[in-house]
mmCIF file with all atom_site columns, C-alpha atoms in Angstrom:
data_model
loop_
_atom_site.group_PDB
_atom_site.id
_atom_site.type_symbol
_atom_site.label_atom_id
_atom_site.label_alt_id
_atom_site.label_comp_id
_atom_site.label_asym_id
_atom_site.label_entity_id
_atom_site.label_seq_id
_atom_site.pdbx_PDB_ins_code
_atom_site.Cartn_x
_atom_site.Cartn_y
_atom_site.Cartn_z
_atom_site.occupancy
_atom_site.B_iso_or_equiv
_atom_site.pdbx_formal_charge
_atom_site.auth_seq_id
_atom_site.auth_comp_id
_atom_site.auth_asym_id
_atom_site.auth_atom_id
_atom_site.pdbx_PDB_model_num
ATOM 1   C CA . PHE A 1 1   ? 62.636 -24.170 -38.193 1.00 0.00 ? 1   PHE A CA 1
ATOM 2   C CA . PRO A 1 2   ? 65.315 -21.975 -39.557 1.00 0.00 ? 2   PRO A CA 1
ATOM 3   C CA . GLY A 1 3   ? 64.694 -21.263 -43.596 1.00 0.00 ? 3   GLY A CA 1
ATOM 4   C CA . LEU A 1 4   ? 61.453 -22.076 -43.237 1.00 0.00 ? 4   LEU A CA 1
ATOM 5   C CA . PRO A 1 5   ? 58.622 -18.172 -43.049 1.00 0.00 ? 5   PRO A CA 1
ATOM 6   C CA . GLU A 1 6   ? 57.417 -17.132 -39.605 1.00 0.00 ? 6   GLU A CA 1
ATOM 7   C CA . GLN A 1 7   ? 53.404 -18.637 -38.788 1.00 0.00 ? 7   GLN A CA 1
ATOM 8   C CA . GLU A 1 8   ? 51.351 -16.775 -35.978 1.00 0.00 ? 8   GLU A CA 1
ATOM 9   C CA . THR A 1 9   ? 49.753 -19.500 -34.298 1.00 0.00 ? 9   THR A CA 1
ATOM 10  C CA . GLU A 1 10  ? 45.721 -19.844 -34.771 1.00 0.00 ? 10  GLU A CA 1
ATOM 11  C CA . VAL A 1 11  ? 43.501 -21.907 -33.872 1.00 0.00 ? 11  VAL A CA 1
ATOM 12  C CA . ASP A 1 12  ? 41.241 -24.034 -36.241 1.00 0.00 ? 12  ASP A CA 1
ATOM 13  C CA . ALA A 1 13  ? 38.008 -26.119 -35.621 1.00 0.00 ? 13  ALA A CA 1
ATOM 14  C CA . SER A 1 14  ? 35.838 -27.986 -37.538 1.00 0.00 ? 14  SER A CA 1
ATOM 15  C CA . ILE A 1 15  ? 33.492 -30.497 -38.356 1.00 0.00 ? 15  ILE A CA 1
ATOM 16  C CA . GLN A 1 16  ? 34.356 -32.346 -40.916 1.00 0.00 ? 16  GLN A CA 1
ATOM 17  C CA . GLY A 1 17  ? 32.236 -35.259 -42.890 1.00 0.00 ? 17  GLY A CA 1
ATOM 18  C CA . ARG A 1 18  ? 33.146 -38.755 -44.952 1.00 0.00 ? 18  ARG A CA 1
ATOM 19  C CA . PHE A 1 19  ? 32.423 -41.203 -47.054 1.00 0.00 ? 19  PHE A CA 1
ATOM 20  C CA . ILE A 1 20  ? 34.033 -44.057 -48.322 1.00 0.00 ? 20  ILE A CA 1
ATOM 21  C CA . PHE A 1 21  ? 32.834 -46.807 -50.867 1.00 0.00 ? 21  PHE A CA 1
ATOM 22  C CA . ASP A 1 22  ? 34.873 -49.743 -51.936 1.00 0.00 ? 22  ASP A CA 1
ATOM 23  C CA . THR A 1 23  ? 34.228 -53.114 -53.698 1.00 0.00 ? 23  THR A CA 1
ATOM 24  C CA . ARG A 1 24  ? 37.578 -52.977 -55.514 1.00 0.00 ? 24  ARG A CA 1
ATOM 25  C CA . ASP A 1 25  ? 39.451 -56.508 -55.208 1.00 0.00 ? 25  ASP A CA 1
ATOM 26  C CA . SER A 1 26  ? 42.580 -55.454 -54.145 1.00 0.00 ? 26  SER A CA 1
ATOM 27  C CA . VAL A 1 27  ? 43.452 -51.896 -53.279 1.00 0.00 ? 27  VAL A CA 1
ATOM 28  C CA . GLY A 1 28  ? 47.409 -51.675 -55.014 1.00 0.00 ? 28  GLY A CA 1
ATOM 29  C CA . LEU A 1 29  ? 46.516 -52.642 -58.166 1.00 0.00 ? 29  LEU A CA 1
ATOM 30  C CA . PRO A 1 30  ? 42.108 -53.673 -59.046 1.00 0.00 ? 30  PRO A CA 1
ATOM 31  C CA . THR A 1 31  ? 41.083 -55.646 -61.616 1.00 0.00 ? 31  THR A CA 1
ATOM 32  C CA . ARG A 1 32  ? 37.518 -54.953 -61.056 1.00 0.00 ? 32  ARG A CA 1
ATOM 33  C CA . GLY A 1 33  ? 35.244 -53.134 -58.461 1.00 0.00 ? 33  GLY A CA 1
ATOM 34  C CA . ALA A 1 34  ? 34.190 -49.613 -57.558 1.00 0.00 ? 34  ALA A CA 1
ATOM 35  C CA . PHE A 1 35  ? 35.990 -46.989 -55.329 1.00 0.00 ? 35  PHE A CA 1
ATOM 36  C CA . PHE A 1 36  ? 34.863 -43.887 -53.935 1.00 0.00 ? 36  PHE A CA 1
ATOM 37  C CA . ASN A 1 37  ? 35.865 -41.504 -51.160 1.00 0.00 ? 37  ASN A CA 1
ATOM 38  C CA . GLY A 1 38  ? 34.210 -37.787 -50.768 1.00 0.00 ? 38  GLY A CA 1
ATOM 39  C CA . ARG A 1 39  ? 35.467 -35.011 -47.823 1.00 0.00 ? 39  ARG A CA 1
ATOM 40  C CA . TRP A 1 40  ? 33.220 -32.385 -46.686 1.00 0.00 ? 40  TRP A CA 1
ATOM 41  C CA . VAL A 1 41  ? 34.996 -29.448 -44.190 1.00 0.00 ? 41  VAL A CA 1
ATOM 42  C CA . ARG A 1 42  ? 33.222 -26.962 -42.482 1.00 0.00 ? 42  ARG A CA 1
ATOM 43  C CA . SER A 1 43  ? 35.327 -24.470 -40.399 1.00 0.00 ? 43  SER A CA 1
ATOM 44  C CA . GLY A 1 44  ? 33.832 -21.116 -38.617 1.00 0.00 ? 44  GLY A CA 1
ATOM 45  C CA . ALA A 1 45  ? 34.380 -18.979 -35.387 1.00 0.00 ? 45  ALA A CA 1
ATOM 46  C CA . ALA A 1 46  ? 31.136 -20.839 -34.447 1.00 0.00 ? 46  ALA A CA 1
ATOM 47  C CA . LEU A 1 47  ? 33.201 -24.325 -33.763 1.00 0.00 ? 47  LEU A CA 1
ATOM 48  C CA . GLY A 1 48  ? 35.606 -22.377 -31.765 1.00 0.00 ? 48  GLY A CA 1
ATOM 49  C CA . GLY A 1 49  ? 38.406 -21.273 -34.065 1.00 0.00 ? 49  GLY A CA 1
ATOM 50  C CA . GLU A 1 50  ? 39.828 -18.671 -35.774 1.00 0.00 ? 50  GLU A CA 1
ATOM 51  C CA . GLN A 1 51  ? 39.531 -20.194 -39.079 1.00 0.00 ? 51  GLN A CA 1
ATOM 52  C CA . ASP A 1 52  ? 36.336 -19.665 -41.842 1.00 0.00 ? 52  ASP A CA 1
ATOM 53  C CA . TYR A 1 53  ? 36.491 -21.929 -44.593 1.00 0.00 ? 53  TYR A CA 1
ATOM 54  C CA . GLU A 1 54  ? 34.187 -24.711 -45.810 1.00 0.00 ? 54  GLU A CA 1
ATOM 55  C CA . LEU A 1 55  ? 35.718 -27.629 -48.685 1.00 0.00 ? 55  LEU A CA 1
ATOM 56  C CA . LEU A 1 56  ? 34.505 -30.053 -51.095 1.00 0.00 ? 56  LEU A CA 1
ATOM 57  C CA . GLU A 1 57  ? 36.817 -33.339 -51.990 1.00 0.00 ? 57  GLU A CA 1
ATOM 58  C CA . ALA A 1 58  ? 35.858 -36.236 -54.314 1.00 0.00 ? 58  ALA A CA 1
ATOM 59  C CA . VAL A 1 59  ? 37.098 -39.231 -56.216 1.00 0.00 ? 59  VAL A CA 1
ATOM 60  C CA . TYR A 1 60  ? 35.921 -41.695 -58.182 1.00 0.00 ? 60  TYR A CA 1
ATOM 61  C CA . GLY A 1 61  ? 37.345 -44.968 -59.741 1.00 0.00 ? 61  GLY A CA 1
ATOM 62  C CA . GLN A 1 62  ? 36.187 -48.206 -61.445 1.00 0.00 ? 62  GLN A CA 1
ATOM 63  C CA . ALA A 1 63  ? 38.096 -51.403 -62.556 1.00 0.00 ? 63  ALA A CA 1
ATOM 64  C CA . PHE A 1 64  ? 37.818 -53.287 -65.002 1.00 0.00 ? 64  PHE A CA 1
ATOM 65  C CA . SER A 1 65  ? 38.822 -56.737 -65.789 1.00 0.00 ? 65  SER A CA 1
ATOM 66  C CA . PHE A 1 66  ? 39.508 -56.646 -69.850 1.00 0.00 ? 66  PHE A CA 1
ATOM 67  C CA . ARG A 1 67  ? 41.075 -59.670 -71.805 1.00 0.00 ? 67  ARG A CA 1
ATOM 68  C CA . GLY A 1 68  ? 42.740 -61.282 -68.270 1.00 0.00 ? 68  GLY A CA 1
ATOM 69  C CA . ASP A 1 69  ? 43.860 -57.697 -68.143 1.00 0.00 ? 69  ASP A CA 1
ATOM 70  C CA . SER A 1 70  ? 42.974 -54.665 -66.048 1.00 0.00 ? 70  SER A CA 1
ATOM 71  C CA . LEU A 1 71  ? 41.323 -51.486 -66.852 1.00 0.00 ? 71  LEU A CA 1
ATOM 72  C CA . SER A 1 72  ? 40.930 -48.449 -64.664 1.00 0.00 ? 72  SER A CA 1
ATOM 73  C CA . PHE A 1 73  ? 39.527 -45.333 -65.030 1.00 0.00 ? 73  PHE A CA 1
ATOM 74  C CA . ILE A 1 74  ? 39.724 -42.536 -62.308 1.00 0.00 ? 74  ILE A CA 1
ATOM 75  C CA . ILE A 1 75  ? 38.112 -38.592 -62.179 1.00 0.00 ? 75  ILE A CA 1
ATOM 76  C CA . GLY A 1 76  ? 38.245 -36.582 -58.727 1.00 0.00 ? 76  GLY A CA 1
ATOM 77  C CA . GLY A 1 77  ? 38.757 -32.634 -57.848 1.00 0.00 ? 77  GLY A CA 1
ATOM 78  C CA . ALA A 1 78  ? 38.449 -30.500 -55.200 1.00 0.00 ? 78  ALA A CA 1
ATOM 79  C CA . GLU A 1 79  ? 36.871 -27.017 -54.564 1.00 0.00 ? 79  GLU A CA 1
ATOM 80  C CA . THR A 1 80  ? 36.818 -24.453 -51.653 1.00 0.00 ? 80  THR A CA 1
ATOM 81  C CA . LEU A 1 81  ? 33.297 -23.693 -51.691 1.00 0.00 ? 81  LEU A CA 1
ATOM 82  C CA . SER A 1 82  ? 33.973 -20.348 -48.888 1.00 0.00 ? 82  SER A CA 1
ATOM 83  C CA . GLY A 1 83  ? 36.810 -18.318 -46.698 1.00 0.00 ? 83  GLY A CA 1
ATOM 84  C CA . GLN A 1 84  ? 40.778 -19.050 -46.987 1.00 0.00 ? 84  GLN A CA 1
ATOM 85  C CA . LEU A 1 85  ? 42.612 -22.248 -46.631 1.00 0.00 ? 85  LEU A CA 1
ATOM 86  C CA . PRO A 1 86  ? 45.243 -22.688 -43.925 1.00 0.00 ? 86  PRO A CA 1
ATOM 87  C CA . ILE A 1 87  ? 48.418 -24.196 -45.115 1.00 0.00 ? 87  ILE A CA 1
ATOM 88  C CA . THR A 1 88  ? 46.890 -28.058 -43.144 1.00 0.00 ? 88  THR A CA 1
ATOM 89  C CA . GLN A 1 89  ? 44.240 -28.014 -45.998 1.00 0.00 ? 89  GLN A CA 1
ATOM 90  C CA . GLN A 1 90  ? 45.969 -26.440 -48.812 1.00 0.00 ? 90  GLN A CA 1
ATOM 91  C CA . ILE A 1 91  ? 45.397 -29.163 -52.156 1.00 0.00 ? 91  ILE A CA 1
ATOM 92  C CA . GLN A 1 92  ? 49.210 -30.788 -52.551 1.00 0.00 ? 92  GLN A CA 1
ATOM 93  C CA . ILE A 1 93  ? 49.366 -32.118 -56.139 1.00 0.00 ? 93  ILE A CA 1
ATOM 94  C CA . GLY A 1 94  ? 52.438 -34.368 -57.713 1.00 0.00 ? 94  GLY A CA 1
ATOM 95  C CA . GLY A 1 95  ? 53.786 -37.266 -57.399 1.00 0.00 ? 95  GLY A CA 1
ATOM 96  C CA . ILE A 1 96  ? 53.896 -41.130 -58.681 1.00 0.00 ? 96  ILE A CA 1
ATOM 97  C CA . ARG A 1 97  ? 50.168 -41.337 -58.077 1.00 0.00 ? 97  ARG A CA 1
ATOM 98  C CA . THR A 1 98  ? 48.854 -38.044 -59.263 1.00 0.00 ? 98  THR A CA 1
ATOM 99  C CA . PHE A 1 99  ? 51.765 -36.726 -61.663 1.00 0.00 ? 99  PHE A CA 1
ATOM 100 C CA . PRO A 1 100 ? 54.925 -38.831 -61.898 1.00 0.00 ? 100 PRO A CA 1
ATOM 101 C CA . GLY A 1 101 ? 56.932 -36.317 -63.991 1.00 0.00 ? 101 GLY A CA 1
ATOM 102 C CA . LEU A 1 102 ? 56.566 -33.680 -60.635 1.00 0.00 ? 102 LEU A CA 1
ATOM 103 C CA . LYS A 1 103 ? 57.571 -34.015 -57.143 1.00 0.00 ? 103 LYS A CA 1
ATOM 104 C CA . PRO A 1 104 ? 55.377 -34.986 -54.045 1.00 0.00 ? 104 PRO A CA 1
ATOM 105 C CA . GLY A 1 105 ? 53.141 -31.672 -53.363 1.00 0.00 ? 105 GLY A CA 1
ATOM 106 C CA . GLU A 1 106 ? 54.698 -29.602 -56.260 1.00 0.00 ? 106 GLU A CA 1
ATOM 107 C CA . LEU A 1 107 ? 51.285 -28.222 -57.323 1.00 0.00 ? 107 LEU A CA 1
ATOM 108 C CA . ARG A 1 108 ? 49.737 -26.488 -54.172 1.00 0.00 ? 108 ARG A CA 1
ATOM 109 C CA . GLY A 1 109 ? 46.506 -24.513 -54.603 1.00 0.00 ? 109 GLY A CA 1
ATOM 110 C CA . THR A 1 110 ? 42.362 -24.355 -54.000 1.00 0.00 ? 110 THR A CA 1
ATOM 111 C CA . SER A 1 111 ? 41.087 -26.673 -55.756 1.00 0.00 ? 111 SER A CA 1
ATOM 112 C CA . TYR A 1 112 ? 41.719 -29.057 -58.314 1.00 0.00 ? 112 TYR A CA 1
ATOM 113 C CA . ARG A 1 113 ? 40.745 -31.518 -61.323 1.00 0.00 ? 113 ARG A CA 1
ATOM 114 C CA . PHE A 1 114 ? 41.931 -34.891 -62.155 1.00 0.00 ? 114 PHE A CA 1
ATOM 115 C CA . ALA A 1 115 ? 41.391 -38.081 -64.912 1.00 0.00 ? 115 ALA A CA 1
ATOM 116 C CA . SER A 1 116 ? 43.205 -40.761 -64.659 1.00 0.00 ? 116 SER A CA 1
ATOM 117 C CA . THR A 1 117 ? 43.102 -44.215 -66.693 1.00 0.00 ? 117 THR A CA 1
ATOM 118 C CA . ARG A 1 118 ? 45.570 -46.878 -66.369 1.00 0.00 ? 118 ARG A CA 1
ATOM 119 C CA . TYR A 1 119 ? 45.783 -50.206 -68.402 1.00 0.00 ? 119 TYR A CA 1
ATOM 120 C CA . SER A 1 120 ? 47.942 -53.107 -66.745 1.00 0.00 ? 120 SER A CA 1
ATOM 121 C CA . TRP A 1 121 ? 48.876 -56.173 -68.600 1.00 0.00 ? 121 TRP A CA 1
ATOM 122 C CA . LEU A 1 122 ? 48.993 -59.221 -66.906 1.00 0.00 ? 122 LEU A CA 1
ATOM 123 C CA . LEU A 1 123 ? 52.380 -60.753 -67.106 1.00 0.00 ? 123 LEU A CA 1
ATOM 124 C CA . ARG A 1 124 ? 52.573 -63.903 -64.878 1.00 0.00 ? 124 ARG A CA 1
ATOM 125 C CA . GLU A 1 125 ? 50.850 -65.094 -62.203 1.00 0.00 ? 125 GLU A CA 1
ATOM 126 C CA . LEU A 1 126 ? 52.621 -65.478 -59.143 1.00 0.00 ? 126 LEU A CA 1
ATOM 127 C CA . GLN A 1 127 ? 50.333 -67.224 -56.475 1.00 0.00 ? 127 GLN A CA 1
ATOM 128 C CA . PRO A 1 128 ? 46.532 -67.334 -57.920 1.00 0.00 ? 128 PRO A CA 1
ATOM 129 C CA . LEU A 1 129 ? 45.281 -68.740 -54.677 1.00 0.00 ? 129 LEU A CA 1
ATOM 130 C CA . LEU A 1 130 ? 46.742 -65.879 -53.154 1.00 0.00 ? 130 LEU A CA 1
ATOM 131 C CA . GLY A 1 131 ? 45.652 -62.809 -55.656 1.00 0.00 ? 131 GLY A CA 1
ATOM 132 C CA . GLN A 1 132 ? 49.234 -62.332 -56.644 1.00 0.00 ? 132 GLN A CA 1
ATOM 133 C CA . ALA A 1 133 ? 50.454 -61.169 -59.988 1.00 0.00 ? 133 ALA A CA 1
ATOM 134 C CA . LEU A 1 134 ? 52.786 -59.430 -62.022 1.00 0.00 ? 134 LEU A CA 1
ATOM 135 C CA . TYR A 1 135 ? 51.669 -56.643 -64.270 1.00 0.00 ? 135 TYR A CA 1
ATOM 136 C CA . ALA A 1 136 ? 53.040 -54.524 -66.533 1.00 0.00 ? 136 ALA A CA 1
ATOM 137 C CA . GLY A 1 137 ? 50.944 -50.645 -67.150 1.00 0.00 ? 137 GLY A CA 1
ATOM 138 C CA . VAL A 1 138 ? 50.179 -47.605 -68.855 1.00 0.00 ? 138 VAL A CA 1
ATOM 139 C CA . SER A 1 139 ? 48.184 -44.624 -67.115 1.00 0.00 ? 139 SER A CA 1
ATOM 140 C CA . LEU A 1 140 ? 47.494 -41.187 -68.852 1.00 0.00 ? 140 LEU A CA 1
ATOM 141 C CA . GLN A 1 141 ? 46.711 -38.517 -66.594 1.00 0.00 ? 141 GLN A CA 1
ATOM 142 C CA . ALA A 1 142 ? 45.360 -34.571 -66.850 1.00 0.00 ? 142 ALA A CA 1
ATOM 143 C CA . GLY A 1 143 ? 44.646 -32.501 -64.329 1.00 0.00 ? 143 GLY A CA 1
ATOM 144 C CA . ARG A 1 144 ? 44.255 -29.287 -63.118 1.00 0.00 ? 144 ARG A CA 1
ATOM 145 C CA . VAL A 1 145 ? 45.275 -26.987 -59.613 1.00 0.00 ? 145 VAL A CA 1
ATOM 146 C CA . GLY A 1 146 ? 43.217 -23.790 -59.396 1.00 0.00 ? 146 GLY A CA 1
ATOM 147 C CA . GLY A 1 147 ? 44.088 -21.033 -57.123 1.00 0.00 ? 147 GLY A CA 1
ATOM 148 C CA . ARG A 1 148 ? 48.050 -21.773 -56.986 1.00 0.00 ? 148 ARG A CA 1
ATOM 149 C CA . ILE A 1 149 ? 49.881 -20.929 -54.235 1.00 0.00 ? 149 ILE A CA 1
ATOM 150 C CA . ASP A 1 150 ? 53.250 -22.690 -55.266 1.00 0.00 ? 150 ASP A CA 1
ATOM 151 C CA . GLU A 1 151 ? 56.181 -21.089 -56.425 1.00 0.00 ? 151 GLU A CA 1
ATOM 152 C CA . SER A 1 152 ? 56.039 -23.104 -59.958 1.00 0.00 ? 152 SER A CA 1
ATOM 153 C CA . PRO A 1 153 ? 55.595 -21.501 -63.156 1.00 0.00 ? 153 PRO A CA 1
ATOM 154 C CA . GLU A 1 154 ? 51.987 -21.431 -64.500 1.00 0.00 ? 154 GLU A CA 1
ATOM 155 C CA . ASP A 1 155 ? 52.349 -23.313 -67.519 1.00 0.00 ? 155 ASP A CA 1
ATOM 156 C CA . ILE A 1 156 ? 54.344 -26.569 -66.583 1.00 0.00 ? 156 ILE A CA 1
ATOM 157 C CA . GLY A 1 157 ? 54.449 -28.557 -70.522 1.00 0.00 ? 157 GLY A CA 1
ATOM 158 C CA . PRO A 1 158 ? 55.836 -30.226 -72.095 1.00 0.00 ? 158 PRO A CA 1
ATOM 159 C CA . PHE A 1 159 ? 54.538 -33.726 -71.586 1.00 0.00 ? 159 PHE A CA 1
ATOM 160 C CA . LEU A 1 160 ? 57.461 -35.713 -72.787 1.00 0.00 ? 160 LEU A CA 1
ATOM 161 C CA . LEU A 1 161 ? 57.387 -39.850 -73.202 1.00 0.00 ? 161 LEU A CA 1
ATOM 162 C CA . SER A 1 162 ? 60.182 -41.554 -74.974 1.00 0.00 ? 162 SER A CA 1
ATOM 163 C CA . LEU A 1 163 ? 61.106 -45.206 -74.925 1.00 0.00 ? 163 LEU A CA 1
ATOM 164 C CA . GLY A 1 164 ? 64.936 -45.929 -76.075 1.00 0.00 ? 164 GLY A CA 1
ATOM 165 C CA . LEU A 1 165 ? 66.312 -48.662 -77.510 1.00 0.00 ? 165 LEU A CA 1
ATOM 166 C CA . ILE A 1 166 ? 70.251 -48.797 -77.392 1.00 0.00 ? 166 ILE A CA 1
ATOM 167 C CA . ASP A 1 167 ? 70.701 -52.867 -78.740 1.00 0.00 ? 167 ASP A CA 1
ATOM 168 C CA . LYS A 1 168 ? 68.768 -55.929 -77.758 1.00 0.00 ? 168 LYS A CA 1
ATOM 169 C CA . ASN A 1 169 ? 69.859 -55.915 -73.962 1.00 0.00 ? 169 ASN A CA 1
ATOM 170 C CA . SER A 1 170 ? 69.881 -52.053 -73.235 1.00 0.00 ? 170 SER A CA 1
ATOM 171 C CA . TRP A 1 171 ? 66.403 -49.838 -73.032 1.00 0.00 ? 171 TRP A CA 1
ATOM 172 C CA . GLU A 1 172 ? 65.098 -46.813 -71.171 1.00 0.00 ? 172 GLU A CA 1
ATOM 173 C CA . LEU A 1 173 ? 61.737 -45.884 -70.513 1.00 0.00 ? 173 LEU A CA 1
ATOM 174 C CA . GLN A 1 174 ? 61.544 -42.260 -69.472 1.00 0.00 ? 174 GLN A CA 1
ATOM 175 C CA . PHE A 1 175 ? 58.629 -39.655 -68.406 1.00 0.00 ? 175 PHE A CA 1
ATOM 176 C CA . THR A 1 176 ? 58.695 -35.993 -67.963 1.00 0.00 ? 176 THR A CA 1
ATOM 177 C CA . VAL A 1 177 ? 56.025 -32.867 -67.365 1.00 0.00 ? 177 VAL A CA 1
ATOM 178 C CA . GLY A 1 178 ? 58.074 -29.497 -68.147 1.00 0.00 ? 178 GLY A CA 1
ATOM 179 C CA . ARG A 1 179 ? 61.434 -28.915 -69.441 1.00 0.00 ? 179 ARG A CA 1
ATOM 180 C CA . PRO A 1 180 ? 63.932 -31.347 -68.637 1.00 0.00 ? 180 PRO A CA 1
ATOM 181 C CA . VAL A 1 181 ? 66.952 -30.770 -65.838 1.00 0.00 ? 181 VAL A CA 1
ATOM 182 C CA . ASP A 1 182 ? 70.131 -30.300 -68.067 1.00 0.00 ? 182 ASP A CA 1
ATOM 183 C CA . GLU A 1 183 ? 72.202 -33.181 -68.557 1.00 0.00 ? 183 GLU A CA 1
ATOM 184 C CA . GLY A 1 184 ? 75.268 -31.468 -69.380 1.00 0.00 ? 184 GLY A CA 1
ATOM 185 C CA . SER A 1 185 ? 75.835 -30.434 -73.387 1.00 0.00 ? 185 SER A CA 1
ATOM 186 C CA . ILE A 1 186 ? 74.413 -28.589 -75.550 1.00 0.00 ? 186 ILE A CA 1
ATOM 187 C CA . LEU A 1 187 ? 71.763 -30.827 -76.750 1.00 0.00 ? 187 LEU A CA 1
ATOM 188 C CA . ASP A 1 188 ? 69.321 -29.892 -73.919 1.00 0.00 ? 188 ASP A CA 1
ATOM 189 C CA . GLU A 1 189 ? 69.120 -26.962 -75.522 1.00 0.00 ? 189 GLU A CA 1
ATOM 190 C CA . LEU A 1 190 ? 67.332 -28.391 -78.685 1.00 0.00 ? 190 LEU A CA 1
ATOM 191 C CA . HIS A 1 191 ? 64.234 -29.294 -75.643 1.00 0.00 ? 191 HIS A CA 1
#
C-alpha cells in the first residue's frame, strides 16, 4: 500500500495455548459471574518459523449484583517473555473498552498492565424474561504499556472528566486523556 513502510516477509510458526473460563450471565454487561482468558504463545526456529519469541497474556473479570445494580472489576496484562514480537503479535491498547480517551490501537508495545472497575445503575427492565435491561454506568480504568513502539508521547495525561449543564434541557458529559484538541479559541490554551 502506498505510504506504508516496506516490510520483509517472514515466516512465523508458533504453538499457542489458551484457557477460557466464563460463568458470566451476560457478555455485554454482566451482573454476576467470573471471566478468565489466558494465552501463551511460543514461536521459534524449531517450529519452522523465522521468529523467536514468547508471550503470555491474561485477563480476569468478576461481576457482582449490588442492590439491583452491577459492579465489576477487571485486571489484566501481557508480558513478552523472550525475543522480539512481530507486528502481528504486538499489544494494542486504546478504544472504548480499554481507554475511551484514546483511538483504537493508539498505544502499541510489548507488554501492558490494566485494571478497571465499573458501576452500572439499572434504569429499567425492558424484557425481564429475556434478561434485557437499560443501564447507565461509570468506569474507572488505569493502565500502562511497556516497550512502547508507537509514536505517541510517553506522557499522555491529564485525565479530564466533565459534566456541563447549560439549562434544564441541555447537558454534556465529556472525557479526555491527554491534551484536548483545540476547538478554535484562546480558551483552549488554558488547559
